[in-house]
Coordinates of C-alpha atoms in Angstrom, one line a residue:
X6 CA 183.1 -57.1 -5.8
X7 CA 181.5 -56.5 -2.4
X8 CA 184.4 -54.0 -1.1
X9 CA 182.2 -51.5 -3.6
X10 CA 179.6 -51.3 -1.0
X11 CA 182.2 -49.5 1.7
X12 CA 184.1 -48.0 -0.7
X13 CA 181.1 -46.6 -2.6
X14 CA 180.4 -44.8 0.6
X15 CA 184.0 -43.3 1.0
X16 CA 183.9 -42.2 -2.6
X17 CA 180.8 -40.7 -3.2
X18 CA 180.7 -38.5 -0.2
X19 CA 183.9 -36.9 -1.2
X20 CA 182.5 -36.0 -4.7
X21 CA 179.2 -34.9 -3.2
X22 CA 178.8 -31.4 -1.9
X23 CA 175.4 -32.3 -0.5
X24 CA 174.7 -35.5 2.2
X25 CA 171.3 -36.2 0.4
X26 CA 172.4 -36.4 -3.1
X27 CA 175.0 -39.0 -2.1
X28 CA 172.8 -41.4 -0.1
X29 CA 170.4 -41.2 -3.4
X30 CA 173.3 -41.8 -5.7
X31 CA 174.1 -45.0 -3.5
X32 CA 170.9 -46.4 -3.8
X33 CA 170.8 -45.8 -7.7
X34 CA 174.0 -47.3 -7.9
X35 CA 173.1 -50.7 -6.2
X36 CA 170.0 -51.1 -7.7
X37 CA 171.3 -50.5 -11.2
X38 CA 174.3 -53.3 -10.5
X39 CA 171.8 -55.4 -9.6
X40 CA 169.5 -55.0 -12.5
X41 CA 172.5 -55.7 -15.1
X42 CA 173.3 -59.1 -13.5
X43 CA 169.6 -60.2 -12.7
X44 CA 167.4 -58.1 -15.0
X45 CA 165.1 -57.2 -12.4
X46 CA 161.2 -56.2 -12.9
X47 CA 159.8 -53.1 -12.4
X48 CA 158.4 -54.5 -9.3
X49 CA 161.4 -56.2 -7.9
X50 CA 163.4 -52.8 -8.4
X51 CA 160.9 -50.6 -6.5
X52 CA 161.2 -53.0 -3.8
X53 CA 165.0 -53.3 -3.6
X54 CA 165.2 -49.6 -3.8
X55 CA 163.0 -49.1 -1.0
X56 CA 164.6 -51.7 1.5
X57 CA 168.1 -50.4 0.6
X58 CA 167.2 -47.0 1.5
X59 CA 166.3 -48.4 4.7
X60 CA 169.4 -50.2 5.1
X61 CA 171.3 -47.4 4.3
X62 CA 169.9 -45.0 6.5
X63 CA 170.5 -47.8 9.7
X64 CA 174.2 -48.4 8.4
X65 CA 175.2 -44.7 7.6
X66 CA 174.0 -43.6 11.0
X67 CA 175.7 -46.5 13.0
X68 CA 178.9 -47.1 11.2
X69 CA 179.7 -43.8 9.4
X70 CA 180.8 -42.2 12.4
X71 CA 183.0 -45.1 13.4
X72 CA 184.8 -45.0 10.2
X73 CA 185.0 -41.2 10.3
X74 CA 186.8 -41.7 14.0
X75 CA 189.0 -44.3 12.6
X76 CA 190.1 -42.2 9.6
X77 CA 190.8 -39.3 12.2
X78 CA 193.1 -41.7 14.1
X79 CA 195.5 -41.9 11.3
X80 CA 195.9 -38.3 10.9
X81 CA 198.7 -38.5 14.2
X82 CA 201.0 -40.9 11.9
X83 CA 201.0 -38.7 8.8
X84 CA 204.0 -36.2 9.9
X85 CA 206.1 -39.2 10.8
X86 CA 209.0 -40.1 8.9
X87 CA 208.2 -44.3 9.6
X88 CA 204.9 -45.1 10.3
X89 CA 204.4 -47.5 13.0
X90 CA 203.5 -50.6 11.8
X91 CA 201.4 -51.8 14.5
X92 CA 199.0 -48.8 14.6
X93 CA 198.6 -49.2 10.7
X94 CA 198.1 -53.0 11.1
X95 CA 195.5 -52.4 13.8
X96 CA 193.8 -49.4 11.4
X97 CA 193.7 -51.8 8.5
X98 CA 191.8 -54.7 10.5
X99 CA 189.4 -52.0 11.8
X100 CA 188.8 -51.1 8.2
X101 CA 188.3 -54.7 7.3
X102 CA 186.0 -55.1 10.3
X103 CA 183.7 -52.3 9.1
X104 CA 183.4 -53.7 5.7
X105 CA 182.0 -57.0 7.1
X106 CA 179.8 -55.3 9.4
X107 CA 178.5 -52.9 6.8
X108 CA 177.8 -56.1 4.6
X109 CA 175.6 -57.6 7.3
X110 CA 173.3 -54.4 7.0
X111 CA 172.2 -55.4 3.8
X112 CA 171.7 -59.1 4.4
X113 CA 167.6 -59.2 4.8
X114 CA 167.2 -57.2 2.2
X115 CA 169.7 -59.5 -0.4
X116 CA 167.7 -62.5 1.2
X117 CA 164.3 -61.0 0.2
X118 CA 165.5 -60.4 -3.7
X119 CA 167.1 -63.7 -4.1
X120 CA 164.0 -65.3 -3.0
X121 CA 162.1 -63.4 -5.4
X122 CA 164.3 -64.2 -8.4
X123 CA 162.6 -66.6 -11.2
X124 CA 164.6 -69.1 -12.9
X125 CA 165.1 -67.0 -15.9
X126 CA 167.0 -64.2 -13.9
X127 CA 169.3 -66.9 -12.0
X128 CA 170.1 -68.3 -15.5
X129 CA 171.0 -64.5 -16.6
X130 CA 173.1 -64.1 -13.5
X131 CA 175.0 -67.2 -13.7
X132 CA 175.5 -66.1 -17.6
X133 CA 176.9 -62.5 -16.7
X134 CA 179.2 -63.9 -14.2
X135 CA 180.6 -66.6 -16.2
X136 CA 181.0 -63.9 -19.4
X137 CA 182.8 -61.5 -16.8
X138 CA 185.4 -64.6 -16.1
X139 CA 185.6 -66.0 -19.6
X140 CA 186.1 -62.0 -21.2
X141 CA 189.1 -61.1 -18.6
X142 CA 192.4 -62.4 -19.8
X143 CA 195.4 -62.4 -17.5
X144 CA 197.0 -59.4 -19.3
X145 CA 193.5 -57.3 -18.8
X146 CA 193.6 -58.4 -14.8
X147 CA 197.1 -57.7 -14.3
X148 CA 196.1 -54.0 -16.1
X149 CA 192.9 -53.2 -14.2
X150 CA 194.8 -54.4 -10.5
X151 CA 197.6 -52.2 -11.4
X152 CA 195.3 -48.9 -12.2
X153 CA 193.4 -49.6 -9.3
X154 CA 196.1 -50.0 -7.0
X155 CA 197.4 -46.4 -8.4
X156 CA 193.9 -44.5 -8.3
X157 CA 193.8 -45.9 -4.7
X158 CA 196.6 -44.5 -3.6
X159 CA 195.6 -41.3 -5.5
X160 CA 192.6 -41.1 -4.2
X161 CA 194.6 -40.0 -1.0
X162 CA 197.5 -38.4 -1.8
X163 CA 197.0 -36.7 -5.0
X164 CA 199.1 -37.4 -8.0
X165 CA 202.1 -39.9 -8.2
X166 CA 205.1 -39.8 -9.8
X167 CA 206.9 -41.9 -12.1
X168 CA 209.2 -43.4 -9.4
X169 CA 205.9 -44.1 -7.4
X170 CA 204.1 -45.7 -10.1
X171 CA 207.3 -47.9 -10.8
X172 CA 207.6 -49.0 -6.9
X173 CA 203.9 -50.4 -7.6
X174 CA 204.3 -52.0 -10.6
X175 CA 207.5 -53.7 -8.7
X176 CA 205.5 -54.8 -6.1
X177 CA 202.8 -56.1 -8.1
X178 CA 205.5 -58.2 -10.4
X179 CA 207.0 -59.5 -7.1
X180 CA 203.5 -59.9 -5.3
X181 CA 201.1 -60.7 -7.9
X182 CA 197.1 -60.5 -7.1
X183 CA 195.5 -63.9 -7.2
X184 CA 193.5 -62.8 -10.1
X185 CA 193.1 -66.7 -11.4
X186 CA 192.3 -67.8 -8.1
X187 CA 189.5 -64.9 -7.8
X188 CA 188.1 -66.2 -11.1
X189 CA 187.6 -69.6 -9.8
X190 CA 186.2 -68.1 -6.3
X191 CA 183.5 -66.3 -8.4
X192 CA 182.2 -69.9 -9.9
X193 CA 182.8 -71.8 -6.8
X194 CA 180.7 -69.3 -4.8
X195 CA 178.4 -69.0 -8.0
X196 CA 178.0 -72.8 -8.1
X197 CA 176.8 -72.6 -4.3
X198 CA 174.2 -70.1 -5.2
X199 CA 172.7 -72.2 -7.8
X200 CA 172.4 -75.1 -5.6
X201 CA 171.4 -72.9 -2.8
X202 CA 168.5 -71.6 -5.0
X203 CA 167.0 -75.2 -5.2
X204 CA 165.7 -74.9 -1.7
X205 CA 164.2 -71.8 -0.1
X206 CA 165.7 -72.5 3.4
X207 CA 169.2 -73.3 1.9
X208 CA 169.1 -70.3 0.1
X209 CA 168.3 -67.9 3.1
X210 CA 171.2 -69.5 4.9
X211 CA 173.6 -69.0 1.8
X212 CA 172.7 -65.3 1.1
X213 CA 172.7 -64.5 5.1
X214 CA 176.4 -66.3 5.5
X215 CA 177.5 -64.6 2.6
X216 CA 176.5 -61.0 3.8
X217 CA 177.6 -62.0 7.5
X218 CA 180.8 -64.0 6.8
X219 CA 181.7 -63.8 3.5
X220 CA 185.0 -65.8 4.0
X221 CA 182.8 -68.7 5.4
X222 CA 181.7 -69.3 1.3
X223 CA 184.9 -68.5 -0.2
X224 CA 187.2 -70.8 -2.0
X225 CA 189.8 -71.2 0.8
X226 CA 192.5 -71.1 -1.5
X227 CA 191.5 -67.6 -2.6
X228 CA 191.2 -66.2 1.0
X229 CA 194.2 -67.5 1.9
X230 CA 196.0 -65.9 -1.4
X231 CA 193.9 -62.8 -0.7
X232 CA 195.0 -62.2 2.8
X233 CA 198.9 -62.8 2.2
X234 CA 198.4 -60.5 -0.8
X235 CA 197.0 -58.1 1.5
X236 CA 199.8 -58.4 4.2
X237 CA 202.2 -57.9 1.9
X238 CA 200.8 -54.7 0.2
X239 CA 200.3 -53.4 3.8
X240 CA 204.1 -54.1 4.3
X241 CA 204.9 -52.5 0.9
X242 CA 203.2 -49.2 1.9
X243 CA 204.9 -48.9 5.5
X244 CA 208.4 -50.0 4.5
X245 CA 209.0 -48.9 1.1
X246 CA 206.3 -46.8 -0.3
X247 CA 205.8 -44.2 2.6
X248 CA 209.5 -42.7 2.6
X249 CA 208.6 -41.4 -1.2
X250 CA 205.9 -39.5 0.1
X251 CA 206.4 -36.0 -0.4
X252 CA 205.6 -33.0 1.9
X253 CA 203.1 -31.9 -0.6
X254 CA 201.4 -35.4 -0.7
X255 CA 201.3 -35.6 3.1
X256 CA 199.5 -32.3 3.2
X257 CA 197.0 -33.5 0.4
X258 CA 196.5 -36.5 2.5
X259 CA 195.9 -34.9 5.7
X260 CA 193.4 -32.5 3.9
X261 CA 191.6 -35.6 2.1
X262 CA 191.2 -37.5 5.7
X263 CA 190.1 -34.5 7.7
X264 CA 187.6 -33.7 4.5
X265 CA 186.4 -37.2 3.9
X266 CA 185.8 -38.0 8.1
X267 CA 183.7 -34.9 7.9
X268 CA 181.7 -35.7 5.0
X269 CA 181.1 -39.1 6.4
X270 CA 179.7 -37.3 9.7
X271 CA 177.7 -34.9 7.6
X272 CA 176.0 -38.0 6.1
X273 CA 175.5 -40.0 9.0
X274 CA 173.4 -37.0 10.6
X275 CA 171.5 -36.3 7.0
X276 CA 167.8 -36.4 7.7

């Protein structure tokens, strides 16, 4: 779920021609999502939106230029027949670090919102999370993951061929996403939150830890499985999938990297 924070910056910037529209859309999206899970009061929604606007303002000015720079640094790799795995590994680690850093910008706002929650809102949150877990079957989870992976690739290189779709399907069959452990992790983190909510100081620490170093509160088995899956997917992209990318797809990738880097830079400079 938390990857939506970073992805929404990139995806919304590519969809909006005006930086101000994108910034407002991010605020609205985040508040709406929080409202779905917590049934916020009008005062809480107002406070959350105001605080998020401040957080976003700092984050976009400090972090988005760095993300744009990293995007541009990938461009020299595009025309190569074979990717440099070390360069790609470094870039992937950079983007993961950007996410961790971005998440930390919202820590204080998350603490403030968490402390304002009434018991009925916490109950509603727990109910929503557990319903999410129960409602998703194994087949639904697999379908959702496959769809997400295909969309992620298409987001950068445009439409993909049937053969490329089959390659992604084959990869996921051989390297299943740890969906079961992901659900166990949701319950694990939820239980920590519910326990922490009993004491304000404990809650502050838990929420800060969650936003500053999310792996510290995760189910260890899920962290290990997820990291292994990420490494496998990165290897798949470099060693198997890249050779299937056409000249037109490479051109689309280059154009998207350039335009999205420019979008991020424009958003960072927006006043």
